[in-house]
Tab-separated table of C-alpha atoms in Angstrom:
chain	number	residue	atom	x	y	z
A	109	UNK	CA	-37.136	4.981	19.551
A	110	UNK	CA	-40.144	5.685	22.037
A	111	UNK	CA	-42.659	5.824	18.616
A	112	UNK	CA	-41.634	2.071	17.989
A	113	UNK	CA	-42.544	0.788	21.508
A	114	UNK	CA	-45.588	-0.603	22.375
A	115	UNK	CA	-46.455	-2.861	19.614
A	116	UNK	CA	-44.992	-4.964	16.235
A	117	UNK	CA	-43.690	-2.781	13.571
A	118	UNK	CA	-44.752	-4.656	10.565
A	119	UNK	CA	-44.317	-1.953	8.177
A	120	UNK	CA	-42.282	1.078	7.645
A	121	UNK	CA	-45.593	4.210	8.612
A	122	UNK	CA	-45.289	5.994	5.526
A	123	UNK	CA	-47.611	6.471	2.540
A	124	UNK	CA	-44.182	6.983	-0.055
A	125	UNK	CA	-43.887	3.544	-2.413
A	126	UNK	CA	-41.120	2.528	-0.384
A	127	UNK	CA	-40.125	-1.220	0.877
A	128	UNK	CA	-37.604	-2.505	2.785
A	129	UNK	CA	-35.894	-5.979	2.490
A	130	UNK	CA	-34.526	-7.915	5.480
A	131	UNK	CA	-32.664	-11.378	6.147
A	132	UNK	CA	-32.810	-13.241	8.623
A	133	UNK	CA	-29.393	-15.221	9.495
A	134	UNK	CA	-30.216	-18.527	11.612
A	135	UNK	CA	-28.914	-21.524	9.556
A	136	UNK	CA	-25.707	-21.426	7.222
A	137	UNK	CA	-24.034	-19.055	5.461
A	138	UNK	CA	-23.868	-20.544	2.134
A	139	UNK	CA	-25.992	-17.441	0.760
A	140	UNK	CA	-24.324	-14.177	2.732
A	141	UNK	CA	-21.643	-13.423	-0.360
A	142	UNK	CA	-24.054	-13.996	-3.018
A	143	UNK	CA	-26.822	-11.617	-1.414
A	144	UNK	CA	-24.355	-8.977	-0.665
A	145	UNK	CA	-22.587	-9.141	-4.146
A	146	UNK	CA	-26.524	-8.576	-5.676
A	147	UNK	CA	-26.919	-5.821	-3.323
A	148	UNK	CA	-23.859	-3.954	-3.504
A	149	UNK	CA	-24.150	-5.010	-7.107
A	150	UNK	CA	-27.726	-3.168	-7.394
A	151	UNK	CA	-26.933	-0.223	-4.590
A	152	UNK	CA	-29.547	-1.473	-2.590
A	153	UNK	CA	-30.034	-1.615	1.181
A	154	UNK	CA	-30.788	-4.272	3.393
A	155	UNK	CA	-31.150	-5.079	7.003
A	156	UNK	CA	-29.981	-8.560	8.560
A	157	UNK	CA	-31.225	-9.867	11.584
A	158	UNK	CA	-28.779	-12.787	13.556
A	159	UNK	CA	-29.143	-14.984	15.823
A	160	UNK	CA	-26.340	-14.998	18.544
A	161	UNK	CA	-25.355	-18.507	17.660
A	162	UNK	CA	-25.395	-17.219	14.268
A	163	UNK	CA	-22.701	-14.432	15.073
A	164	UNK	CA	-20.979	-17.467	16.943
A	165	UNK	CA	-20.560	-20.035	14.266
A	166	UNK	CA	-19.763	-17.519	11.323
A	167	UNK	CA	-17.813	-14.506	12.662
A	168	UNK	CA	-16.518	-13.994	8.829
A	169	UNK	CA	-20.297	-14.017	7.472
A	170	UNK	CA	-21.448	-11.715	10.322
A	171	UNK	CA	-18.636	-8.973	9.874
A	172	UNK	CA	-19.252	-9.351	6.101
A	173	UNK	CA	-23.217	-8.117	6.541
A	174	UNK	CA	-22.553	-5.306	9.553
A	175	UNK	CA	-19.393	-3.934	7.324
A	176	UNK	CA	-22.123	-2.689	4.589
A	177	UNK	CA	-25.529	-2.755	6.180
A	178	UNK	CA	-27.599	-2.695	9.275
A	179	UNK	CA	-27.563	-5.675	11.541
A	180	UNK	CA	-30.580	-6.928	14.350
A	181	UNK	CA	-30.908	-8.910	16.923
A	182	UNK	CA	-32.514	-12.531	16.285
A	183	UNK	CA	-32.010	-13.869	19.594
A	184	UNK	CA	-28.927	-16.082	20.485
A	185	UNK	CA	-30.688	-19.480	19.909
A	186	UNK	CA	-33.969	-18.882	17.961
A	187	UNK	CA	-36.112	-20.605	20.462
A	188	UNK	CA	-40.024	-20.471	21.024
A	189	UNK	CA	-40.346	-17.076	23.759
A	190	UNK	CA	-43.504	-18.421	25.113
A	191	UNK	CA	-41.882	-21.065	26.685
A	192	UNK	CA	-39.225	-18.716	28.278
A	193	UNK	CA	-39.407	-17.429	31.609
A	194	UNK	CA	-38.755	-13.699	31.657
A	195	UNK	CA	-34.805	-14.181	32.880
A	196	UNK	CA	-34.804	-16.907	29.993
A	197	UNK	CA	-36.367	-14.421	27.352
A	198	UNK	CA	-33.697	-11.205	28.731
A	199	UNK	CA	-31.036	-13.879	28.403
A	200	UNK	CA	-31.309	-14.582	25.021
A	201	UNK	CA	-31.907	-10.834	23.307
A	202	UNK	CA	-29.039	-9.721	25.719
A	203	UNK	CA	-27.173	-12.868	25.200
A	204	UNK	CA	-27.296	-12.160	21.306
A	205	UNK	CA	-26.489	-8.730	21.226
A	206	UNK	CA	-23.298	-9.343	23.313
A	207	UNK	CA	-22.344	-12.418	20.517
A	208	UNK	CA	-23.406	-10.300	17.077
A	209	UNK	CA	-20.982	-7.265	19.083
A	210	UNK	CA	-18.307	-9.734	19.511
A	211	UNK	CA	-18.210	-11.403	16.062
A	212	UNK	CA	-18.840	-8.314	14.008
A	213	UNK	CA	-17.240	-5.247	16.129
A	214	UNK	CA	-19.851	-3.222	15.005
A	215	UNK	CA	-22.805	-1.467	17.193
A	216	UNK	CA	-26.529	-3.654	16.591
A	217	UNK	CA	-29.116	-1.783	15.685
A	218	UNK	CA	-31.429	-1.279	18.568
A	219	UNK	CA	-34.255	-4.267	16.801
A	220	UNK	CA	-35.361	-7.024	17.878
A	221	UNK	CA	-37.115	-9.808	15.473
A	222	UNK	CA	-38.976	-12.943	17.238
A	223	UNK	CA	-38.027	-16.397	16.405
A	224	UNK	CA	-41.108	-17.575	14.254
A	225	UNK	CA	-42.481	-13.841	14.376
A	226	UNK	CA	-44.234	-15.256	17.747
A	227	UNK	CA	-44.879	-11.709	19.479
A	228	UNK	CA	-47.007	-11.249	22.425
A	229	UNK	CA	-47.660	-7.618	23.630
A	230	UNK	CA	-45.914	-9.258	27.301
A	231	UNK	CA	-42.905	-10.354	24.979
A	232	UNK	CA	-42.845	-6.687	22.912
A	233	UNK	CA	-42.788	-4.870	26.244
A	234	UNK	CA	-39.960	-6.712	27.729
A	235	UNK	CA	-38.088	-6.278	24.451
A	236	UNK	CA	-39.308	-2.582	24.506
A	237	UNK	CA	-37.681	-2.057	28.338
A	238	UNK	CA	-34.165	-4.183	27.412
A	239	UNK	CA	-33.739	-1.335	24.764
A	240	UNK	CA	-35.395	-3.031	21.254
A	241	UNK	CA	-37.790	-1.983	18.964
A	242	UNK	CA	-40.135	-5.365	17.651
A	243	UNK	CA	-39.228	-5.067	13.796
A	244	UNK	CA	-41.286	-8.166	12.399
A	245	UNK	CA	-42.216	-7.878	8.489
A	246	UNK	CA	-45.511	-7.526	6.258
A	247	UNK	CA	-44.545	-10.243	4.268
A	248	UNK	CA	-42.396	-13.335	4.312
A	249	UNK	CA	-41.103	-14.854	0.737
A	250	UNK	CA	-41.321	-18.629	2.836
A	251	UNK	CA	-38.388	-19.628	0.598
A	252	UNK	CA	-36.783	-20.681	3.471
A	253	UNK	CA	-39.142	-23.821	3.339
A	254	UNK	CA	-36.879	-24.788	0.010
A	255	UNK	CA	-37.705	-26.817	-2.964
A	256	UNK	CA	-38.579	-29.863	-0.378
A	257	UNK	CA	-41.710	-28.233	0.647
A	258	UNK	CA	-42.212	-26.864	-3.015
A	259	UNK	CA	-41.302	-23.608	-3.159
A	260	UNK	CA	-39.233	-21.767	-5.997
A	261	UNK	CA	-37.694	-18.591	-7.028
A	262	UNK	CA	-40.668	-17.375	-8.771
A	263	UNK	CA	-43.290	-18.208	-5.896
A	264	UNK	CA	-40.355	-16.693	-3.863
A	265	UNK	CA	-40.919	-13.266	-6.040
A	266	UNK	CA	-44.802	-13.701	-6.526
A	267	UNK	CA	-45.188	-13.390	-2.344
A	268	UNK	CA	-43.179	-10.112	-3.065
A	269	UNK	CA	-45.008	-8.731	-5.333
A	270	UNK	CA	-48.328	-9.450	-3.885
A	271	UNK	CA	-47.577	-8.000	-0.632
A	272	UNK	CA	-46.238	-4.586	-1.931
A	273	UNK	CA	-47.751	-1.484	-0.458
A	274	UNK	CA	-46.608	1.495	1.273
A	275	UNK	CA	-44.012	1.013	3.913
A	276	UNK	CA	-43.818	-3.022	3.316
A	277	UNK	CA	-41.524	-5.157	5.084
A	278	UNK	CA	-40.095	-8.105	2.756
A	279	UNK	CA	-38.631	-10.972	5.560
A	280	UNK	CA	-36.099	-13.353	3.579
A	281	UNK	CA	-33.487	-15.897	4.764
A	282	UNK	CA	-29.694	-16.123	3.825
A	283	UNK	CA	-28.208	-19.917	4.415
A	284	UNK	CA	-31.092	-23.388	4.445
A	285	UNK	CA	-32.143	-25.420	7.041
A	286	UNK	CA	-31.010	-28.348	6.519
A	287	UNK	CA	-32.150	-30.683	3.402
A	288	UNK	CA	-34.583	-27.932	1.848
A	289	UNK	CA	-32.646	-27.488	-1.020
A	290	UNK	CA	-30.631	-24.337	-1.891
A	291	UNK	CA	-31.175	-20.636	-0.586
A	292	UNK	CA	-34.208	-19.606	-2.672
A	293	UNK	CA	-34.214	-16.325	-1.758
A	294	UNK	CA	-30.826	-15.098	-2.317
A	295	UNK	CA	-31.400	-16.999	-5.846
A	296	UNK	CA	-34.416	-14.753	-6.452
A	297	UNK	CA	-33.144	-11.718	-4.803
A	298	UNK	CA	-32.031	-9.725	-8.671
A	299	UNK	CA	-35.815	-10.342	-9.656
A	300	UNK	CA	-37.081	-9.236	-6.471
A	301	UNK	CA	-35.300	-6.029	-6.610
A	302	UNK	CA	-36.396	-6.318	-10.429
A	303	UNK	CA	-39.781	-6.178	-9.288
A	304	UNK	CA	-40.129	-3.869	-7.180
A	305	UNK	CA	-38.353	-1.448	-8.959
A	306	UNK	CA	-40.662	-1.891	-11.945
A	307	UNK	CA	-43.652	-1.772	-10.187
A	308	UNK	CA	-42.746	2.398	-8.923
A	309	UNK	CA	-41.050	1.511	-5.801
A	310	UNK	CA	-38.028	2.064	-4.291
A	311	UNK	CA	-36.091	-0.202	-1.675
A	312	UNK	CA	-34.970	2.012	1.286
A	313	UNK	CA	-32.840	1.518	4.655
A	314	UNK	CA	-34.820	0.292	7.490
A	315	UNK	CA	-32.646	2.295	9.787
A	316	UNK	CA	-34.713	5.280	8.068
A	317	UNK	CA	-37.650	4.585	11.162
A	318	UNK	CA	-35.173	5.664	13.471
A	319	UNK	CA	-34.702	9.735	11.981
């Protein structure tokens, strides 16, 4: 773990033409069966990163995600950490990590994602000495934004496929905020995988920074 410390991780350091997806779980559910049917579906790995809250509201979604892949820490409520003290900020990765253990009765893995990818190197030590690696991601699809701020599936897979290199880390969201529309990235998840596959690379674990 000591490699990861020190600064964002915002892609896998490797020159192989490998990628790794992620989800982040803040909002609803409505998407967690559908993504893990495609990805059990297509034998691919994923890593999902929850917000305590999250864990709270949907025990059955959160169990469903740790039971076949590698879970984070998302903070419990999602909030901005530059406006948290430094009790605030331990509260709410420690605070999380207790409420993801609880609902899914699994072990997190030791990463920690910023709400809004907001990372300061004051923030990345702190998360560094509560026992968390920063995982934040090369590229984000922005379909949580939804059809109400004009995304679709295919700008959804375009972002992908423009951002692929070496090591790249794809950032995705299961579940909507409210009144954007449906989950566009669990829609477009088969043609991501599509697309990366046909393109020479090959979708690997994130846990794989850790051996």
């Amino acid at each position: 773990m000591a490699r990861l410390y020190g600064s964002e991780v915002r892609r896998i350091p490797t020159t192989s033409r490998l990628v790794a997806l992620t989800f982040n779980a803040a909002w609803d559910e409505t998407g967690v069966e559908t993504a893990l049917t495609v990805l059990r579906g297509r034998n691919v790995p994923a890593t999902f990163f929850l917000t305590g809250r999250f864990a709270e509201r949907h025990p059955g979604a959160a169990r469903l995600m740790a039971a076949e892949h590698g879970i984070g820490n998302h903070s419990y409520s999602h909030p901005q950490f530059a406006d948290l003290t430094r009790p605030e900020a331990a509260q709410e990765i420690m605070g999380a990590d207790r409420a993801i253990r609880r609902a899914t009765g699994a072990v997190p893995l030791p990463f920690f994602r910023f709400p809004y990818s907001a990372t300061t190197p004051e923030g990345i030590a702190h998360a560094n000495e509560l026992g968390f690696a920063d995982i934040e991601f090369t590229t984000d699809t922005n379909g949580y934004l939804g059809t109400a701020d004009g995304m679709t599936v295919q700008k959804v897979v375009d972002r992908v496929v423009n951002a692929l290199t070496p090591g790249a880390i794809v950032q995705m969201h299961v579940g909507t905020a409210q009144g954007r529309g449906p989950a566009l990235d669990v829609q477009a998840l088969p043609r991501i995988i599509d697309a990366i596959h046909a393109r020479g690379y090959r979708i690997t674990d994130l846990r794989t920074v850790l051996e």
